[in-house]
mmCIF file of N, CA, C and O in Angstrom:
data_model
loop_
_atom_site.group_PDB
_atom_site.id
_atom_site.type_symbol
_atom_site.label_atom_id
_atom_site.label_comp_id
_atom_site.label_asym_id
_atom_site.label_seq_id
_atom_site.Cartn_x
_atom_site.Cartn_y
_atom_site.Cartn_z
ATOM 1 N N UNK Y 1 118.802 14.688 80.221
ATOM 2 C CA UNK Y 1 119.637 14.057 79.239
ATOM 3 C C UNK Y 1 118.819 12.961 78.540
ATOM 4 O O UNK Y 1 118.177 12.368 79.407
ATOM 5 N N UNK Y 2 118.639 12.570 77.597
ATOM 6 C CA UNK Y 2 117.927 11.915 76.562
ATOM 7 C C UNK Y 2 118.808 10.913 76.069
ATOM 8 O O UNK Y 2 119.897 11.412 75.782
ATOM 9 N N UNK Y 3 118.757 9.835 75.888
ATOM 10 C CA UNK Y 3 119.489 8.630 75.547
ATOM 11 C C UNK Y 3 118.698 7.967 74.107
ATOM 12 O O UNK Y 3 117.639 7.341 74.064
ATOM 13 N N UNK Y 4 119.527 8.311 73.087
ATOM 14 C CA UNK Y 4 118.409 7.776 71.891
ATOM 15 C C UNK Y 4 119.626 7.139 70.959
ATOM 16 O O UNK Y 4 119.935 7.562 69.845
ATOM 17 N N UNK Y 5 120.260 6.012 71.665
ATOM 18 C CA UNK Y 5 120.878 4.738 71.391
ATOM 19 C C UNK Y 5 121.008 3.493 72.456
ATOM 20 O O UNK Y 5 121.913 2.709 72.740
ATOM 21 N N UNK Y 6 119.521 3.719 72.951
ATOM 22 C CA UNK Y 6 119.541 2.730 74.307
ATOM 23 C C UNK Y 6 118.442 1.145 73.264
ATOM 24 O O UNK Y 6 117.565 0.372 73.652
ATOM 25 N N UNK Y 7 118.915 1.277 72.347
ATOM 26 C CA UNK Y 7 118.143 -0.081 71.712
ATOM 27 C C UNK Y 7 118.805 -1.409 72.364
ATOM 28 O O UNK Y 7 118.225 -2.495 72.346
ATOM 29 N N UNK Y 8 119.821 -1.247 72.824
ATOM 30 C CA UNK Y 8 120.702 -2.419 73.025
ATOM 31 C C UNK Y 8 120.800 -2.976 74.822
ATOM 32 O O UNK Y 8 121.235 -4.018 75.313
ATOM 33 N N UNK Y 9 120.105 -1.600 75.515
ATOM 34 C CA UNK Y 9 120.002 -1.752 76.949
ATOM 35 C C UNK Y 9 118.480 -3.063 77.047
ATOM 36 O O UNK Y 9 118.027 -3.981 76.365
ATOM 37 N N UNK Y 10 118.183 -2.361 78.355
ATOM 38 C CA UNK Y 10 116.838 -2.854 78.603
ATOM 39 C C UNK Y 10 115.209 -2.640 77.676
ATOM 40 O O UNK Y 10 114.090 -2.772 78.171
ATOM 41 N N UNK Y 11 115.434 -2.395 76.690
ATOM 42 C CA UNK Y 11 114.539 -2.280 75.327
ATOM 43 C C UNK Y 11 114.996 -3.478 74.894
ATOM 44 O O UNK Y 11 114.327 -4.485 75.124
ATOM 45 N N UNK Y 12 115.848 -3.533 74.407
ATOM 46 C CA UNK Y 12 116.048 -5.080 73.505
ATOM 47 C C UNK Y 12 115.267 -6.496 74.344
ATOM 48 O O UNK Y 12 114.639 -7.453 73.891
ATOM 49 N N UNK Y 13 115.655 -6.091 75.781
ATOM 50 C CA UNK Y 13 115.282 -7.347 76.512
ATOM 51 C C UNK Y 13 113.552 -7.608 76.688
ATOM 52 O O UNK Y 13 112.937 -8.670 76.783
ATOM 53 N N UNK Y 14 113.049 -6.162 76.687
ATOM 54 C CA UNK Y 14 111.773 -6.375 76.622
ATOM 55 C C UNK Y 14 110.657 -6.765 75.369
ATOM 56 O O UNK Y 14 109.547 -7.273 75.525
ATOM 57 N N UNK Y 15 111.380 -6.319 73.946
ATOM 58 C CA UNK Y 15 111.226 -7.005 72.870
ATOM 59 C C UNK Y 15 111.527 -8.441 72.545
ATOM 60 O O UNK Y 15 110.966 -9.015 71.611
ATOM 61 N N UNK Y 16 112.519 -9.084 73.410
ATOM 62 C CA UNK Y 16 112.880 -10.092 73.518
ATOM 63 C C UNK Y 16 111.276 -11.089 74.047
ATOM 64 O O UNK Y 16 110.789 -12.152 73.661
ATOM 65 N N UNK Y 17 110.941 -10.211 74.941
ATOM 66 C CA UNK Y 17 110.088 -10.984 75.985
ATOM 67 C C UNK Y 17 109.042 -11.113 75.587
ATOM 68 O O UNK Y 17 108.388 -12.153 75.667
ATOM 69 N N UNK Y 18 108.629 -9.904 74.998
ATOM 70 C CA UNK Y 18 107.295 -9.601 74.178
ATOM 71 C C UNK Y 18 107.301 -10.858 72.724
ATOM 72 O O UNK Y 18 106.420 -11.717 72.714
ATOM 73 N N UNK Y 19 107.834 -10.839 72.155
ATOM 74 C CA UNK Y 19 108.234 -12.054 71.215
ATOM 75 C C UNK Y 19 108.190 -13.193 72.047
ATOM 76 O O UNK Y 19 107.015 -13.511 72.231
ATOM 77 N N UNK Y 20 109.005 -13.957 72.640
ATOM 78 C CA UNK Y 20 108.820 -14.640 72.953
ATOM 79 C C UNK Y 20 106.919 -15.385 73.971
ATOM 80 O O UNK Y 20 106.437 -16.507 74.128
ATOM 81 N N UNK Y 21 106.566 -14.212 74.304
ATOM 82 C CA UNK Y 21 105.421 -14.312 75.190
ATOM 83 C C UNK Y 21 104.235 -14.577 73.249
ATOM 84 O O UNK Y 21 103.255 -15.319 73.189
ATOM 85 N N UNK Y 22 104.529 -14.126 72.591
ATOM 86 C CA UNK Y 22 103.852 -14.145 71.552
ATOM 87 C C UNK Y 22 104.090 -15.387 70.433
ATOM 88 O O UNK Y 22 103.465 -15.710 69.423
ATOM 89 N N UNK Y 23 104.798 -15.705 70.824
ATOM 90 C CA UNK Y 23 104.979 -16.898 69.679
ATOM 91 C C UNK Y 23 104.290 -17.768 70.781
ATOM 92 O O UNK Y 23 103.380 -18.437 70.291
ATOM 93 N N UNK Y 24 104.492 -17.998 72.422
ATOM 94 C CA UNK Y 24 104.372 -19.046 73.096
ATOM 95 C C UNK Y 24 102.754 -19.129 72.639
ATOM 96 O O UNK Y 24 102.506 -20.147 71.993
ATOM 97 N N UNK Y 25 101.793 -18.373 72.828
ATOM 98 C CA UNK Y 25 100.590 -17.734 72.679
ATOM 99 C C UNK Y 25 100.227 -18.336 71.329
ATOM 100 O O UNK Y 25 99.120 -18.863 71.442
ATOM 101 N N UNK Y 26 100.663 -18.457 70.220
ATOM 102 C CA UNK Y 26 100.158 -18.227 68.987
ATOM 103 C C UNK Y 26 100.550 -19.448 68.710
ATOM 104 O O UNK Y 26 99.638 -20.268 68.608
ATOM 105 N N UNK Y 27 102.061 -19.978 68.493
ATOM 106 C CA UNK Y 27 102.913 -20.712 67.987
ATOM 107 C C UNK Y 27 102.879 -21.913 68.308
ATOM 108 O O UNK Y 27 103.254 -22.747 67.484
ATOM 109 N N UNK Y 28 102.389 -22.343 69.676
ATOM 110 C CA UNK Y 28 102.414 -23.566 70.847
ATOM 111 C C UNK Y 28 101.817 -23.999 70.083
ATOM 112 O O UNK Y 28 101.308 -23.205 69.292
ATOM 113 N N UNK Y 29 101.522 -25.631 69.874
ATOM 114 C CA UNK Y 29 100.474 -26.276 70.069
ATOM 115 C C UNK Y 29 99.641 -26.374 71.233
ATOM 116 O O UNK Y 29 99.752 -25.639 72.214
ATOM 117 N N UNK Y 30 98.712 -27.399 71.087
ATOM 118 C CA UNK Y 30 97.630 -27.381 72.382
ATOM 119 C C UNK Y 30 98.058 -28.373 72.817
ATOM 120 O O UNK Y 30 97.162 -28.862 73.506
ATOM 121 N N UNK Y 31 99.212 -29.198 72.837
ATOM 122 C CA UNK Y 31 99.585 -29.930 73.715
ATOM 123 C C UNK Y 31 100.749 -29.440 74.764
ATOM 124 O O UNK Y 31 101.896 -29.887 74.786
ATOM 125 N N UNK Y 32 100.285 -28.562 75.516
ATOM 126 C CA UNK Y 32 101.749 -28.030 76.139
ATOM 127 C C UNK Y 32 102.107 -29.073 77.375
ATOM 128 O O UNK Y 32 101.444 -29.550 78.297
ATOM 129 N N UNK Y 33 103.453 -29.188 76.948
ATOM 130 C CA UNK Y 33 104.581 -29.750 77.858
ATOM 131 C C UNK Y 33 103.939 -29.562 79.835
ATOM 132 O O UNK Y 33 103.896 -28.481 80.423
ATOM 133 N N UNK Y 34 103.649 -30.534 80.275
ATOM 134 C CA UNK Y 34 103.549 -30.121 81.548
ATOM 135 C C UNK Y 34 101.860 -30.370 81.872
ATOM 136 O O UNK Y 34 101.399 -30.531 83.001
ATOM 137 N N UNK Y 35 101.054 -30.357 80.567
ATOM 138 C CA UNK Y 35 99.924 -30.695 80.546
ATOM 139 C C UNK Y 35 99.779 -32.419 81.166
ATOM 140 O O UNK Y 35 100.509 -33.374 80.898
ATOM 141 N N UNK Y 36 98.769 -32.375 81.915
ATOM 142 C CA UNK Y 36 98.585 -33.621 81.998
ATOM 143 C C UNK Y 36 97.124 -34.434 80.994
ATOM 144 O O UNK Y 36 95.937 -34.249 81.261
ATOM 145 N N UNK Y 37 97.533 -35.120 80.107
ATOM 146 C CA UNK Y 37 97.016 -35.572 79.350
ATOM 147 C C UNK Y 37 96.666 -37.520 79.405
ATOM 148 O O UNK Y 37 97.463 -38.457 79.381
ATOM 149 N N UNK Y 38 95.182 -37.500 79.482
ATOM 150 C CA UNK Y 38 95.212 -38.946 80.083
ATOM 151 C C UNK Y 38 95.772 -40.126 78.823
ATOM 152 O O UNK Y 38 95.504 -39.786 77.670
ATOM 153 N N UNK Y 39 96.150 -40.804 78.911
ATOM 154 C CA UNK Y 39 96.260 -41.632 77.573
ATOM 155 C C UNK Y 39 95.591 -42.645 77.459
ATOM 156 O O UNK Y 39 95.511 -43.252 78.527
ATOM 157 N N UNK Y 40 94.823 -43.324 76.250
ATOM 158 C CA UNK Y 40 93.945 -44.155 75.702
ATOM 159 C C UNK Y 40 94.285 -45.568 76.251
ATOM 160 O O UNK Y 40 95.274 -46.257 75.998
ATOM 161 N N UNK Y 41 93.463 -45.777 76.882
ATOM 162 C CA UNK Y 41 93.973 -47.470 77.164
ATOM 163 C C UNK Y 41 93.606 -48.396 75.932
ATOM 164 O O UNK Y 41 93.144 -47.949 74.882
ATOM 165 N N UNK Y 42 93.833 -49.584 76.147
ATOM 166 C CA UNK Y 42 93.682 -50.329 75.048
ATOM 167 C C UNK Y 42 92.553 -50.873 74.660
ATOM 168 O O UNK Y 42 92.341 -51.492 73.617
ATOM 169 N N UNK Y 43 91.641 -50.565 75.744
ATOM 170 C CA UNK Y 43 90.261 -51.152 75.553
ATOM 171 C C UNK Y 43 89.454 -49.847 74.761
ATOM 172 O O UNK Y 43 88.778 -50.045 73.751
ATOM 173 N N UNK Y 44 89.564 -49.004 75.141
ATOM 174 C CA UNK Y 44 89.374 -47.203 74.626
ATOM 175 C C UNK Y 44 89.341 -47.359 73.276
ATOM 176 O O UNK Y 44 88.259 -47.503 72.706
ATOM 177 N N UNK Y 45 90.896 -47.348 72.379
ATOM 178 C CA UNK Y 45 90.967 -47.622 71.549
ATOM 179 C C UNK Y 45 90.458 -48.613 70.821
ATOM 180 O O UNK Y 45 90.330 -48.378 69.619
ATOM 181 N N UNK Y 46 90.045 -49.935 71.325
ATOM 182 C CA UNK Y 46 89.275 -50.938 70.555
ATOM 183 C C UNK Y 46 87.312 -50.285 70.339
ATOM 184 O O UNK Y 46 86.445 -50.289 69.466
ATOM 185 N N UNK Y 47 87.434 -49.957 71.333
ATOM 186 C CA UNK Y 47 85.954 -49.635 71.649
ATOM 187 C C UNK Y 47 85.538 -48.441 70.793
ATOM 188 O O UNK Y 47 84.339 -48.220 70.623
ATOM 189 N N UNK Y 48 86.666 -47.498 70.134
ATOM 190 C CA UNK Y 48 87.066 -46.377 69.120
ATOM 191 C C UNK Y 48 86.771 -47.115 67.719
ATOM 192 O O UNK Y 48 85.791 -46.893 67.008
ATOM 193 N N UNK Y 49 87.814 -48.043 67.455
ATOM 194 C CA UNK Y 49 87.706 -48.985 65.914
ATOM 195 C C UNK Y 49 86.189 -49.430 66.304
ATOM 196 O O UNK Y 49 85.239 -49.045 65.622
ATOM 197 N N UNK Y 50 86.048 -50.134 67.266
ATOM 198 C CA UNK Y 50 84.662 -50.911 66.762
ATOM 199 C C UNK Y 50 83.475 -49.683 66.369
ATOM 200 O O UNK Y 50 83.017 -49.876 65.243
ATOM 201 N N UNK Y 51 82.990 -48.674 66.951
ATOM 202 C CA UNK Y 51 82.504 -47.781 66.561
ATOM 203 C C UNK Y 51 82.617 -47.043 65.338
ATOM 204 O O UNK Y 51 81.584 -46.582 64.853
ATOM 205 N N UNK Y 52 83.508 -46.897 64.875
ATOM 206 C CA UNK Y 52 84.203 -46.372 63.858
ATOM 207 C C UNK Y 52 84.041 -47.127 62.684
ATOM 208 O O UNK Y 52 84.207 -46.519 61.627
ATOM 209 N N UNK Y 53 83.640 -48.781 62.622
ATOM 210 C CA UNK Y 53 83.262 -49.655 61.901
ATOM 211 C C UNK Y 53 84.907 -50.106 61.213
ATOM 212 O O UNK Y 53 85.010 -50.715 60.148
ATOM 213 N N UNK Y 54 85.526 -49.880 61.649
ATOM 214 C CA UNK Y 54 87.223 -50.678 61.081
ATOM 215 C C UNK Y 54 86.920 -52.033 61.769
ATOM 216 O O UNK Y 54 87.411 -52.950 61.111
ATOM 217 N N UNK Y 55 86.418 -52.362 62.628
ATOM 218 C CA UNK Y 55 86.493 -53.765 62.986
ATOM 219 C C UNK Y 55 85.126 -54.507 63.262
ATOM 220 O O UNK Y 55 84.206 -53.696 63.364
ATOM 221 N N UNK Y 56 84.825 -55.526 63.378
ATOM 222 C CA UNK Y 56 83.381 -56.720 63.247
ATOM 223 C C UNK Y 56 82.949 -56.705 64.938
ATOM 224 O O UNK Y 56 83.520 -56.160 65.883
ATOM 225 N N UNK Y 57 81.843 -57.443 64.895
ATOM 226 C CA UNK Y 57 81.601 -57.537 66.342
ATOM 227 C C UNK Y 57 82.122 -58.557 66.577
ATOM 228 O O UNK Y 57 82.862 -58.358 67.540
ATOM 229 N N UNK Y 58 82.196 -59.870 66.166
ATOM 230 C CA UNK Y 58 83.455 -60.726 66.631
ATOM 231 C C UNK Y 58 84.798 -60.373 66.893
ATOM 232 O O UNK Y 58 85.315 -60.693 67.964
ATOM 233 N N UNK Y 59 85.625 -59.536 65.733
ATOM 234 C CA UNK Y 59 86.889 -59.428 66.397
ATOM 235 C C UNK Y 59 86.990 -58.521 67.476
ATOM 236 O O UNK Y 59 87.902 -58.670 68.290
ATOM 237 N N UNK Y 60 85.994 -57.399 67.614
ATOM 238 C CA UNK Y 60 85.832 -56.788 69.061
ATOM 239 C C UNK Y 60 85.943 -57.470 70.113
ATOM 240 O O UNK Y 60 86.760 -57.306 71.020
ATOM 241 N N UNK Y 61 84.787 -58.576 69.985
ATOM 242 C CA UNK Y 61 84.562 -59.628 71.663
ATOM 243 C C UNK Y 61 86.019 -60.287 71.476
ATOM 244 O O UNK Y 61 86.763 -60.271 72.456
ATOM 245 N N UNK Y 62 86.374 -60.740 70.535
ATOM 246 C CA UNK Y 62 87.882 -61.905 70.815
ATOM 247 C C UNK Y 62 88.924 -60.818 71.364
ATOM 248 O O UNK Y 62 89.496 -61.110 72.414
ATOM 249 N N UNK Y 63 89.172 -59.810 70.863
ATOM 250 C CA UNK Y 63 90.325 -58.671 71.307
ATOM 251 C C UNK Y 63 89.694 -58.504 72.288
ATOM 252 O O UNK Y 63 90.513 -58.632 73.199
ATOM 253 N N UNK Y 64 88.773 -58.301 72.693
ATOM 254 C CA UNK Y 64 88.193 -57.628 73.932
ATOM 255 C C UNK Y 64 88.934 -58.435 75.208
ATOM 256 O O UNK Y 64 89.600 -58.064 76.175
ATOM 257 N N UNK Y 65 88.428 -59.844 74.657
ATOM 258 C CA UNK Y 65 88.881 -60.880 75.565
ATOM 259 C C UNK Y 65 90.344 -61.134 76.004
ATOM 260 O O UNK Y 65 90.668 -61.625 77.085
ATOM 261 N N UNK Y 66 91.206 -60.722 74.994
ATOM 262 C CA UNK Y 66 92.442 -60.938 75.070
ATOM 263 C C UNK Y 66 92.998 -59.805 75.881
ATOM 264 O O UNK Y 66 93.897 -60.020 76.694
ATOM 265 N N UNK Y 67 92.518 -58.647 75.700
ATOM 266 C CA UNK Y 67 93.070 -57.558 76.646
ATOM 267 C C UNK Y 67 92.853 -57.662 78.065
ATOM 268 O O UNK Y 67 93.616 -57.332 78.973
ATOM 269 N N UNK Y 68 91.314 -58.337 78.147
ATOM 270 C CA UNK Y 68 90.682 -58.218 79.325
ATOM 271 C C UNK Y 68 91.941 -59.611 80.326
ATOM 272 O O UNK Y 68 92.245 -59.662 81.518
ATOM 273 N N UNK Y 69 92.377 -60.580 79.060
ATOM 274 C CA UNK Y 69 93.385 -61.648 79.692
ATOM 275 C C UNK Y 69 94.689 -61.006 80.227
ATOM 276 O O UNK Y 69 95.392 -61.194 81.219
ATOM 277 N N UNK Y 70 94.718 -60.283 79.305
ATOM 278 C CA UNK Y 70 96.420 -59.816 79.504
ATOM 279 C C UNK Y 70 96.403 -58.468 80.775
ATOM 280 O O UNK Y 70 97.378 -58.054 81.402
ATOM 281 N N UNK Y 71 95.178 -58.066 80.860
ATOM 282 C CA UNK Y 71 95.050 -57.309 81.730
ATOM 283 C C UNK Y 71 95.346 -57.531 83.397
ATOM 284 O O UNK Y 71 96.010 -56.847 84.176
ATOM 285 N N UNK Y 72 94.686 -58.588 83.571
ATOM 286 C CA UNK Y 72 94.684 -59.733 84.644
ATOM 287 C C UNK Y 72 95.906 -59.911 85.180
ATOM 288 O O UNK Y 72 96.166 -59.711 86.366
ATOM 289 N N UNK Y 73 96.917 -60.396 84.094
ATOM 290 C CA UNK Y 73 98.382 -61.445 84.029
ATOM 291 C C UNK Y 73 98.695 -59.787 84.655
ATOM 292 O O UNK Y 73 98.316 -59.609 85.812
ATOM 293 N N UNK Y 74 99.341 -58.626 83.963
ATOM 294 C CA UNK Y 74 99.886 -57.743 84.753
ATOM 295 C C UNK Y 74 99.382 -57.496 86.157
ATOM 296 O O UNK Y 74 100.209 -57.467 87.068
ATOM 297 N N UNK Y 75 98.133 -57.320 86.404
ATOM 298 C CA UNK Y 75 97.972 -57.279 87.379
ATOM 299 C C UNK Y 75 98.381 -58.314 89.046
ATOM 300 O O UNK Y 75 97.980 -57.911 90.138
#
């Protein structure tokens, strides 16, 4: 016996899956959920601008200093 209106059984669900497995693949960004991703501390980021030439070598050492203060106090 031949069944040729089974689009709606277990075919649909596997097109379902197949799509979905394909967008996850293609569609994701590269930051996926669950990734562990380290985040920039604040010295990172200064040490980023100063390289980058957005900031002087003075205001580097004074920020530097201030993080390195405030760093302390939390601790």
């Amino acid at each position: 016996m031949m069944y040729y209106n089974n689009y709606w059984g277990m075919d649909f669900i596997w097109w379902c899956a197949w799509i979905i497995m394909l967008l996850w693949i293609f569609a994701v960004p590269y930051n996926i959920p669950g990734q562990r991703n380290k985040k920039d501390s604040p010295l990172d980021v200064l040490l980023k601008r100063f390289a980058a030439g957005e900031i002087g070598k003075e205001e580097y050492a004074e920020r530097k200093k201030l993080i390195e203060i405030e760093m302390i106090r939390e601790s």
